[in-house]
mmCIF file of C-alpha atoms in Angstrom:
data_model
loop_
_atom_site.group_PDB
_atom_site.id
_atom_site.type_symbol
_atom_site.label_atom_id
_atom_site.label_comp_id
_atom_site.label_asym_id
_atom_site.label_seq_id
_atom_site.Cartn_x
_atom_site.Cartn_y
_atom_site.Cartn_z
ATOM 1 C CA VAL A 1 115.313 105.770 96.704
ATOM 2 C CA SER A 2 115.103 108.534 99.157
ATOM 3 C CA PRO A 3 116.282 107.549 102.600
ATOM 4 C CA ALA A 4 112.893 108.614 103.926
ATOM 5 C CA LEU A 5 111.259 105.858 101.689
ATOM 6 C CA GLN A 6 113.594 102.999 102.609
ATOM 7 C CA ALA A 7 112.085 100.066 104.547
ATOM 8 C CA PRO A 8 113.360 99.571 108.146
ATOM 9 C CA GLN A 9 116.539 97.355 108.008
ATOM 10 C CA TYR A 10 117.695 94.996 110.673
ATOM 11 C CA LEU A 11 121.097 93.225 110.553
ATOM 12 C CA VAL A 12 120.715 89.950 112.642
ATOM 13 C CA ASP A 13 124.202 88.579 113.525
ATOM 14 C CA THR A 14 124.427 85.089 115.071
ATOM 15 C CA HIS A 15 127.395 84.125 117.394
ATOM 16 C CA VAL A 16 127.769 80.384 118.315
ATOM 17 C CA VAL A 17 129.171 80.097 121.562
ATOM 18 C CA SER A 18 130.368 76.717 122.969
ATOM 19 C CA ARG A 19 128.813 75.911 126.240
ATOM 20 C CA PRO A 20 130.625 74.208 129.024
ATOM 21 C CA PRO A 21 130.116 70.440 128.999
ATOM 22 C CA ILE A 22 127.330 69.023 131.067
ATOM 23 C CA ARG A 23 127.956 66.141 133.159
ATOM 24 C CA SER A 24 125.222 63.967 131.949
ATOM 25 C CA THR A 25 124.472 61.696 128.854
ATOM 26 C CA SER A 26 121.709 64.323 127.922
ATOM 27 C CA LEU A 27 121.353 64.746 124.169
ATOM 28 C CA ILE A 28 121.803 68.432 124.790
ATOM 29 C CA SER A 29 124.967 68.112 126.520
ATOM 30 C CA ASN A 30 126.958 69.238 123.340
ATOM 31 C CA ALA A 31 124.561 71.816 122.251
ATOM 32 C CA GLN A 32 125.840 75.225 121.337
ATOM 33 C CA GLU A 33 124.226 78.328 122.627
ATOM 34 C CA GLN A 34 123.318 81.038 120.002
ATOM 35 C CA ARG A 35 123.341 84.570 120.909
ATOM 36 C CA PHE A 36 121.955 87.132 118.483
ATOM 37 C CA SER A 37 122.551 90.807 117.924
ATOM 38 C CA LEU A 38 120.312 93.205 116.214
ATOM 39 C CA GLN A 39 121.668 96.096 114.460
ATOM 40 C CA VAL A 40 119.022 98.651 113.087
ATOM 41 C CA SER A 41 120.498 100.445 110.250
ATOM 42 C CA GLN A 42 117.387 102.327 109.020
ATOM 43 C CA PRO A 43 114.953 102.997 111.909
ATOM 44 C CA ALA A 44 111.497 101.832 112.012
ATOM 45 C CA ALA A 45 108.376 103.910 112.412
ATOM 46 C CA GLU A 46 107.570 105.041 115.880
ATOM 47 C CA TRP A 47 104.197 103.316 115.598
ATOM 48 C CA ILE A 48 105.544 99.830 115.324
ATOM 49 C CA GLN A 49 105.002 99.010 119.064
ATOM 50 C CA SER A 50 101.442 100.200 118.907
ATOM 51 C CA ALA A 51 100.800 98.202 115.752
ATOM 52 C CA ILE A 52 102.208 95.160 117.353
ATOM 53 C CA ALA A 53 100.218 95.786 120.587
ATOM 54 C CA LYS A 54 96.984 96.015 118.486
ATOM 55 C CA ILE A 55 97.717 92.602 116.938
ATOM 56 C CA GLU A 56 98.435 90.947 120.106
ATOM 57 C CA GLY A 57 95.045 92.602 121.377
ATOM 58 C CA LEU A 58 93.237 90.795 118.455
ATOM 59 C CA THR A 59 94.480 87.481 119.776
ATOM 60 C CA THR A 60 92.360 88.008 122.886
ATOM 61 C CA LEU A 61 89.062 88.357 120.993
ATOM 62 C CA ALA A 62 86.584 85.753 122.124
ATOM 63 C CA PRO A 63 84.541 83.747 119.475
ATOM 64 C CA GLY A 64 81.544 85.777 118.324
ATOM 65 C CA TRP A 65 83.450 89.025 118.918
ATOM 66 C CA ASP A 66 82.012 90.701 115.830
ATOM 67 C CA GLY A 67 78.439 90.514 117.180
ATOM 68 C CA TYR A 68 78.078 87.211 114.869
ATOM 69 C CA SER A 69 80.040 84.050 114.532
ATOM 70 C CA GLY A 70 83.553 85.712 114.282
ATOM 71 C CA LYS A 71 86.339 83.175 114.799
ATOM 72 C CA MET A 72 89.210 83.711 117.197
ATOM 73 C CA ILE A 73 92.469 85.006 115.559
ATOM 74 C CA ASP A 74 94.834 82.229 115.070
ATOM 75 C CA SER A 75 98.172 82.922 116.561
ATOM 76 C CA THR A 76 100.001 81.741 113.314
ATOM 77 C CA VAL A 77 97.975 84.652 111.569
ATOM 78 C CA ALA A 78 98.992 87.099 114.188
ATOM 79 C CA VAL A 79 102.649 86.172 113.829
ATOM 80 C CA GLN A 80 102.440 86.679 110.051
ATOM 81 C CA ALA A 81 100.817 90.070 110.736
ATOM 82 C CA VAL A 82 103.441 91.138 113.028
ATOM 83 C CA LYS A 83 106.105 90.051 110.471
ATOM 84 C CA PHE A 84 104.385 92.122 107.859
ATOM 85 C CA VAL A 85 104.265 95.133 110.173
ATOM 86 C CA ILE A 86 107.871 94.797 111.132
ATOM 87 C CA ASP A 87 108.881 94.669 107.458
ATOM 88 C CA HIS A 88 106.662 97.608 106.341
ATOM 89 C CA ALA A 89 107.287 100.080 109.382
ATOM 90 C CA TYR A 90 108.532 102.776 107.018
ATOM 91 C CA PRO A 91 109.191 106.029 109.109
ATOM 92 C CA THR A 92 107.344 108.138 106.714
ATOM 93 C CA LEU A 93 104.131 106.200 106.847
ATOM 94 C CA PRO A 94 101.294 106.561 109.273
ATOM 95 C CA GLU A 95 100.274 103.597 111.358
ATOM 96 C CA PRO A 96 97.933 101.445 109.545
ATOM 97 C CA ALA A 97 94.561 100.277 110.697
ATOM 98 C CA ILE A 98 94.694 96.681 112.147
ATOM 99 C CA VAL A 99 91.511 94.849 111.485
ATOM 100 C CA PRO A 100 90.334 91.364 112.500
ATOM 101 C CA THR A 101 88.008 89.552 109.971
ATOM 102 C CA ALA A 102 85.253 87.032 110.791
ATOM 103 C CA GLU A 103 87.104 83.945 109.582
ATOM 104 C CA GLY A 104 89.846 84.580 111.989
ATOM 105 C CA GLY A 105 92.200 86.667 109.911
ATOM 106 C CA ILE A 106 93.808 90.007 110.133
ATOM 107 C CA GLN A 107 93.743 93.061 107.640
ATOM 108 C CA ILE A 108 96.513 95.613 107.566
ATOM 109 C CA GLU A 109 95.216 98.633 105.776
ATOM 110 C CA TRP A 110 96.333 102.094 104.618
ATOM 111 C CA HIS A 111 93.979 104.549 102.771
ATOM 112 C CA ARG A 112 96.090 107.493 101.892
ATOM 113 C CA GLY A 113 97.524 109.501 98.829
ATOM 114 C CA GLY A 114 94.790 108.166 96.620
ATOM 115 C CA ILE A 115 95.670 104.617 97.341
ATOM 116 C CA ASP A 116 93.711 101.892 99.276
ATOM 117 C CA PHE A 117 96.180 99.238 100.317
ATOM 118 C CA GLU A 118 95.184 96.181 102.158
ATOM 119 C CA VAL A 119 96.772 93.038 103.146
ATOM 120 C CA ALA A 120 94.338 90.401 104.383
ATOM 121 C CA ILE A 121 96.111 87.434 106.286
ATOM 122 C CA SER A 122 94.428 84.271 107.042
ATOM 123 C CA ASP A 123 94.914 80.730 107.265
ATOM 124 C CA VAL A 124 92.605 80.092 104.319
ATOM 125 C CA GLU A 125 93.798 82.557 101.778
ATOM 126 C CA SER A 126 95.812 85.615 102.082
ATOM 127 C CA THR A 127 95.788 88.585 99.457
ATOM 128 C CA VAL A 128 96.930 91.830 98.837
ATOM 129 C CA PHE A 129 94.475 94.353 97.352
ATOM 130 C CA VAL A 130 95.434 97.846 96.021
ATOM 131 C CA GLU A 131 92.917 100.307 94.480
ATOM 132 C CA ASP A 132 94.122 103.723 93.036
ATOM 133 C CA THR A 133 91.210 105.719 93.781
ATOM 134 C CA GLU A 134 92.184 108.420 91.259
ATOM 135 C CA THR A 135 92.154 105.958 88.262
ATOM 136 C CA GLY A 136 89.923 103.230 89.591
ATOM 137 C CA ASN A 137 92.687 100.709 88.682
ATOM 138 C CA ILE A 138 92.547 97.593 90.969
ATOM 139 C CA ASP A 139 95.151 95.115 91.634
ATOM 140 C CA GLU A 140 94.638 91.996 93.688
ATOM 141 C CA ARG A 141 97.137 89.296 94.095
ATOM 142 C CA PRO A 142 98.300 86.573 96.544
ATOM 143 C CA ALA A 143 99.666 88.116 99.717
ATOM 144 C CA ASP A 144 103.328 86.724 98.777
ATOM 145 C CA GLN A 145 103.555 89.442 96.217
ATOM 146 C CA ALA A 146 102.676 92.330 98.696
ATOM 147 C CA ASN A 147 106.345 93.564 98.749
ATOM 148 C CA SER A 148 106.548 94.230 95.223
ATOM 149 C CA ILE A 149 103.176 95.916 95.149
ATOM 150 C CA PHE A 150 103.871 97.927 98.065
ATOM 151 C CA GLY A 151 107.090 99.181 96.511
ATOM 152 C CA ASP A 152 105.043 100.713 93.872
ATOM 153 C CA VAL A 153 102.760 102.688 96.221
ATOM 154 C CA ILE A 154 104.780 103.552 99.097
ATOM 155 C CA GLY A 155 105.817 106.966 97.786
ATOM 156 C CA ARG A 156 102.027 107.949 97.441
ATOM 157 C CA LEU A 157 101.222 106.301 100.868
ATOM 158 C CA ALA A 158 103.759 108.445 102.307
ATOM 159 C CA ALA A 159 103.336 111.400 100.327
ATOM 160 C CA SER A 160 101.007 113.508 102.810
ATOM 161 C CA ALA A 161 102.718 112.132 106.064
ATOM 162 C CA VAL B 1 64.096 81.334 102.953
ATOM 163 C CA PRO B 2 65.486 82.592 99.533
ATOM 164 C CA ASP B 3 64.423 86.153 98.483
ATOM 165 C CA ASP B 4 60.880 85.858 97.149
ATOM 166 C CA GLY B 5 60.574 89.537 96.125
ATOM 167 C CA THR B 6 58.784 90.619 99.361
ATOM 168 C CA ILE B 7 61.903 92.560 100.761
ATOM 169 C CA PRO B 8 61.824 95.988 98.972
ATOM 170 C CA ASP B 9 65.063 97.193 97.332
ATOM 171 C CA GLU B 10 65.132 100.206 99.590
ATOM 172 C CA THR B 11 65.224 97.970 102.706
ATOM 173 C CA ARG B 12 68.105 98.739 104.972
ATOM 174 C CA LEU B 13 70.311 95.825 106.025
ATOM 175 C CA TYR B 14 71.926 96.591 109.380
ATOM 176 C CA ARG B 15 75.304 95.116 110.178
ATOM 177 C CA ARG B 16 76.878 95.236 113.590
ATOM 178 C CA LEU B 17 80.481 96.462 113.772
ATOM 179 C CA HIS B 18 83.110 95.696 116.219
ATOM 180 C CA PRO B 19 85.141 98.887 117.371
ATOM 181 C CA THR B 20 88.175 97.750 115.412
ATOM 182 C CA GLN B 21 86.276 97.531 112.127
ATOM 183 C CA VAL B 22 85.904 101.267 111.977
ATOM 184 C CA VAL B 23 89.002 102.736 110.158
ATOM 185 C CA TRP B 24 90.068 106.236 109.096
ATOM 186 C CA ASP B 25 90.153 106.840 105.398
ATOM 187 C CA ASP B 26 92.521 109.705 104.612
ATOM 188 C CA ASN B 27 91.304 109.619 100.969
ATOM 189 C CA GLN B 28 87.820 110.344 101.894
ATOM 190 C CA GLY B 29 88.886 112.413 104.980
ATOM 191 C CA CYS B 30 86.432 110.406 107.161
ATOM 192 C CA ILE B 31 85.929 107.313 109.108
ATOM 193 C CA ARG B 32 84.426 104.363 107.288
ATOM 194 C CA VAL B 33 83.738 100.832 107.738
ATOM 195 C CA SER B 34 86.590 98.339 106.826
ATOM 196 C CA SER B 35 86.132 95.687 104.104
ATOM 197 C CA GLY B 36 87.063 93.264 106.939
ATOM 198 C CA ALA B 37 83.365 93.558 108.129
ATOM 199 C CA PHE B 38 81.906 92.236 105.020
ATOM 200 C CA THR B 39 83.588 88.839 104.167
ATOM 201 C CA ASP B 40 81.067 86.522 105.335
ATOM 202 C CA GLU B 41 79.600 84.387 102.559
ATOM 203 C CA PHE B 42 76.462 84.043 104.669
ATOM 204 C CA MET B 43 76.387 87.601 106.288
ATOM 205 C CA SER B 44 73.899 88.127 109.029
ATOM 206 C CA VAL B 45 72.106 91.348 109.099
ATOM 207 C CA ASN B 46 69.027 92.852 110.589
ATOM 208 C CA LEU B 47 66.295 93.516 108.098
ATOM 209 C CA GLY B 48 65.130 97.122 108.127
ATOM 210 C CA ASN B 49 61.504 96.219 106.923
ATOM 211 C CA GLU B 50 61.071 93.723 109.743
ATOM 212 C CA LEU B 51 62.315 96.263 112.312
ATOM 213 C CA GLU B 52 59.514 98.624 111.167
ATOM 214 C CA ARG B 53 57.044 95.911 110.942
ATOM 215 C CA ILE B 54 57.608 95.300 114.875
ATOM 216 C CA ASN B 55 58.023 99.008 115.518
ATOM 217 C CA GLU B 56 61.740 98.652 116.605
ATOM 218 C CA PRO B 57 64.351 101.218 115.936
ATOM 219 C CA PRO B 58 67.803 100.249 114.406
ATOM 220 C CA THR B 59 69.109 100.326 117.823
ATOM 221 C CA PHE B 60 67.225 96.815 118.350
ATOM 222 C CA ALA B 61 70.094 95.310 116.490
ATOM 223 C CA LEU B 62 72.472 96.400 119.296
ATOM 224 C CA ARG B 63 70.393 95.561 122.360
ATOM 225 C CA HIS B 64 72.942 92.779 123.439
ATOM 226 C CA TYR B 65 75.896 94.559 122.065
ATOM 227 C CA PRO B 66 77.165 97.439 124.146
ATOM 228 C CA ILE B 67 80.442 98.360 122.461
ATOM 229 C CA HIS B 68 79.324 97.574 118.650
ATOM 230 C CA SER B 69 78.422 100.234 116.164
ATOM 231 C CA LEU B 70 75.907 99.719 113.465
ATOM 232 C CA ALA B 71 76.084 100.377 109.632
ATOM 233 C CA TRP B 72 73.693 99.660 106.789
ATOM 234 C CA LEU B 73 73.571 98.817 103.139
ATOM 235 C CA SER B 74 70.496 98.705 101.116
ATOM 236 C CA LYS B 75 69.107 95.562 99.737
ATOM 237 C CA GLY B 76 69.073 96.797 96.235
ATOM 238 C CA PHE B 77 72.837 97.698 96.444
ATOM 239 C CA VAL B 78 73.987 94.297 97.597
ATOM 240 C CA GLN B 79 71.551 92.510 95.293
ATOM 241 C CA SER B 80 73.371 94.355 92.264
ATOM 242 C CA HIS B 81 76.414 92.773 93.418
ATOM 243 C CA GLU B 82 75.338 89.085 92.994
ATOM 244 C CA GLN B 83 73.997 88.804 96.584
ATOM 245 C CA GLU B 84 70.722 87.120 97.692
ATOM 246 C CA VAL B 85 68.904 88.627 100.667
ATOM 247 C CA ARG B 86 67.048 86.092 102.646
ATOM 248 C CA SER B 87 64.748 86.500 105.832
ATOM 249 C CA THR B 88 66.088 84.061 108.363
ATOM 250 C CA PRO B 89 64.441 84.933 111.729
ATOM 251 C CA THR B 90 65.759 83.172 114.879
ATOM 252 C CA PRO B 91 63.930 82.464 118.093
ATOM 253 C CA ASP B 92 65.879 85.581 119.429
ATOM 254 C CA ASP B 93 65.305 87.847 116.550
ATOM 255 C CA SER B 94 62.565 88.013 114.155
ATOM 256 C CA THR B 95 64.340 90.674 112.025
ATOM 257 C CA HIS B 96 67.404 88.513 111.330
ATOM 258 C CA GLY B 97 68.404 87.968 107.679
ATOM 259 C CA GLU B 98 71.337 86.892 105.601
ATOM 260 C CA VAL B 99 73.213 88.381 102.619
ATOM 261 C CA VAL B 100 74.488 85.261 100.747
ATOM 262 C CA GLY B 101 77.031 85.261 98.150
ATOM 263 C CA ARG B 102 80.866 85.448 97.705
ATOM 264 C CA LYS B 103 82.322 88.748 99.074
ATOM 265 C CA LYS B 104 85.849 88.376 99.026
ATOM 266 C CA GLY B 105 88.001 90.564 96.731
ATOM 267 C CA SER B 106 86.895 93.729 95.339
ATOM 268 C CA ARG B 107 83.320 93.123 96.431
ATOM 269 C CA SER B 108 83.913 93.554 100.064
ATOM 270 C CA ARG B 109 85.685 96.705 99.388
ATOM 271 C CA GLN B 110 82.753 98.052 97.386
ATOM 272 C CA PHE B 111 80.585 97.216 100.405
ATOM 273 C CA ALA B 112 82.757 98.854 102.796
ATOM 274 C CA LYS B 113 82.820 102.129 100.789
ATOM 275 C CA GLU B 114 78.940 102.081 100.358
ATOM 276 C CA ALA B 115 78.097 101.297 103.993
ATOM 277 C CA LYS B 116 76.717 104.114 105.934
ATOM 278 C CA ILE B 117 77.369 104.339 109.721
ATOM 279 C CA GLU B 118 73.932 104.565 111.503
ATOM 280 C CA ILE B 119 75.220 104.449 115.040
ATOM 281 C CA LEU B 120 78.774 105.204 116.128
ATOM 282 C CA ARG B 121 79.773 104.201 119.628
ATOM 283 C CA ARG B 122 82.744 106.300 119.920
ATOM 284 C CA ASP B 123 83.794 105.502 123.428
ATOM 285 C CA ASP B 124 85.090 102.135 122.364
ATOM 286 C CA LEU B 125 86.854 103.205 119.063
ATOM 287 C CA GLN B 126 90.654 102.902 118.809
ATOM 288 C CA PRO B 127 92.413 105.799 120.587
ATOM 289 C CA ASP B 128 94.171 106.865 117.266
ATOM 290 C CA LEU B 129 90.955 106.917 115.387
ATOM 291 C CA LEU B 130 89.296 109.182 117.970
ATOM 292 C CA GLU B 131 92.324 111.648 117.385
ATOM 293 C CA HIS B 132 91.377 111.602 113.783
ATOM 294 C CA LEU B 133 87.814 112.448 114.503
ATOM 295 C CA LYS B 134 88.626 115.187 117.031
ATOM 296 C CA ASP B 135 90.877 116.691 114.331
ATOM 297 C CA ASP B 136 88.362 116.353 111.630
ATOM 298 C CA GLU B 137 85.726 118.128 113.944
ATOM 299 C CA ALA B 138 88.131 120.822 114.835
ATOM 300 C CA THR B 139 88.495 121.702 111.023
ATOM 301 C CA PRO B 140 86.319 124.597 110.240
#
């Protein structure tokens, strides 16, 4: 795989640090402090902060935001969307569209290289949808299979970047 | 009220769009509506034939919505995708209707690609989308 098509990679290292004893009978008196270090071995796309800010912005939408009966974006959905963005912030990809849905979900979309790639995250049903606009082939699966489908189309999504 | 055949097939069904529901499609080289705007099983619209009957333009659908844009699909198109179009007037809006039927999956994508943007309120679009529009307009 070309380095340009590698996903951003993070190495999280956990260090357990003993805390000085606390003079109390608190249940946490023997708790240990955990410190994390984050090493980025493959840089993420520059747009990652912008995309996360957009997701954060969606959580402020009021009920009826769509001009109808659109629901507020659930924080659990927003966290899942952020996780998807972090895992798929390939440096060679342009920023995806981040779109709210009426049932309180979030869609993350790329329409590029002859591919329509959409991940719809909601607390009801999360799906990934891919259409090859050149062949008309359509593939729709549960969102937990998004990574494998993404791997099949990343080259085309990034091709004209 | 179920469709009793009095809504002509060519009737435009107007749907409001939040600024975040307009996206850039590099495959088509233009902005378009996201499929996320067409997921409601009971999808509210303004019926074009009813707007004509009361002599109101499509902007009537945006009279209380200063940042929203407006797109439309024809009644014939949605009906060909197993949807029922109903006239469901409300006390505030005699032109209100509903497009009833399951839309998730490829159907909402078909709606998104077919939808025509009638009114685009550019000032409230995402900044990166505006950049695409500027680039597109600058291309001879």
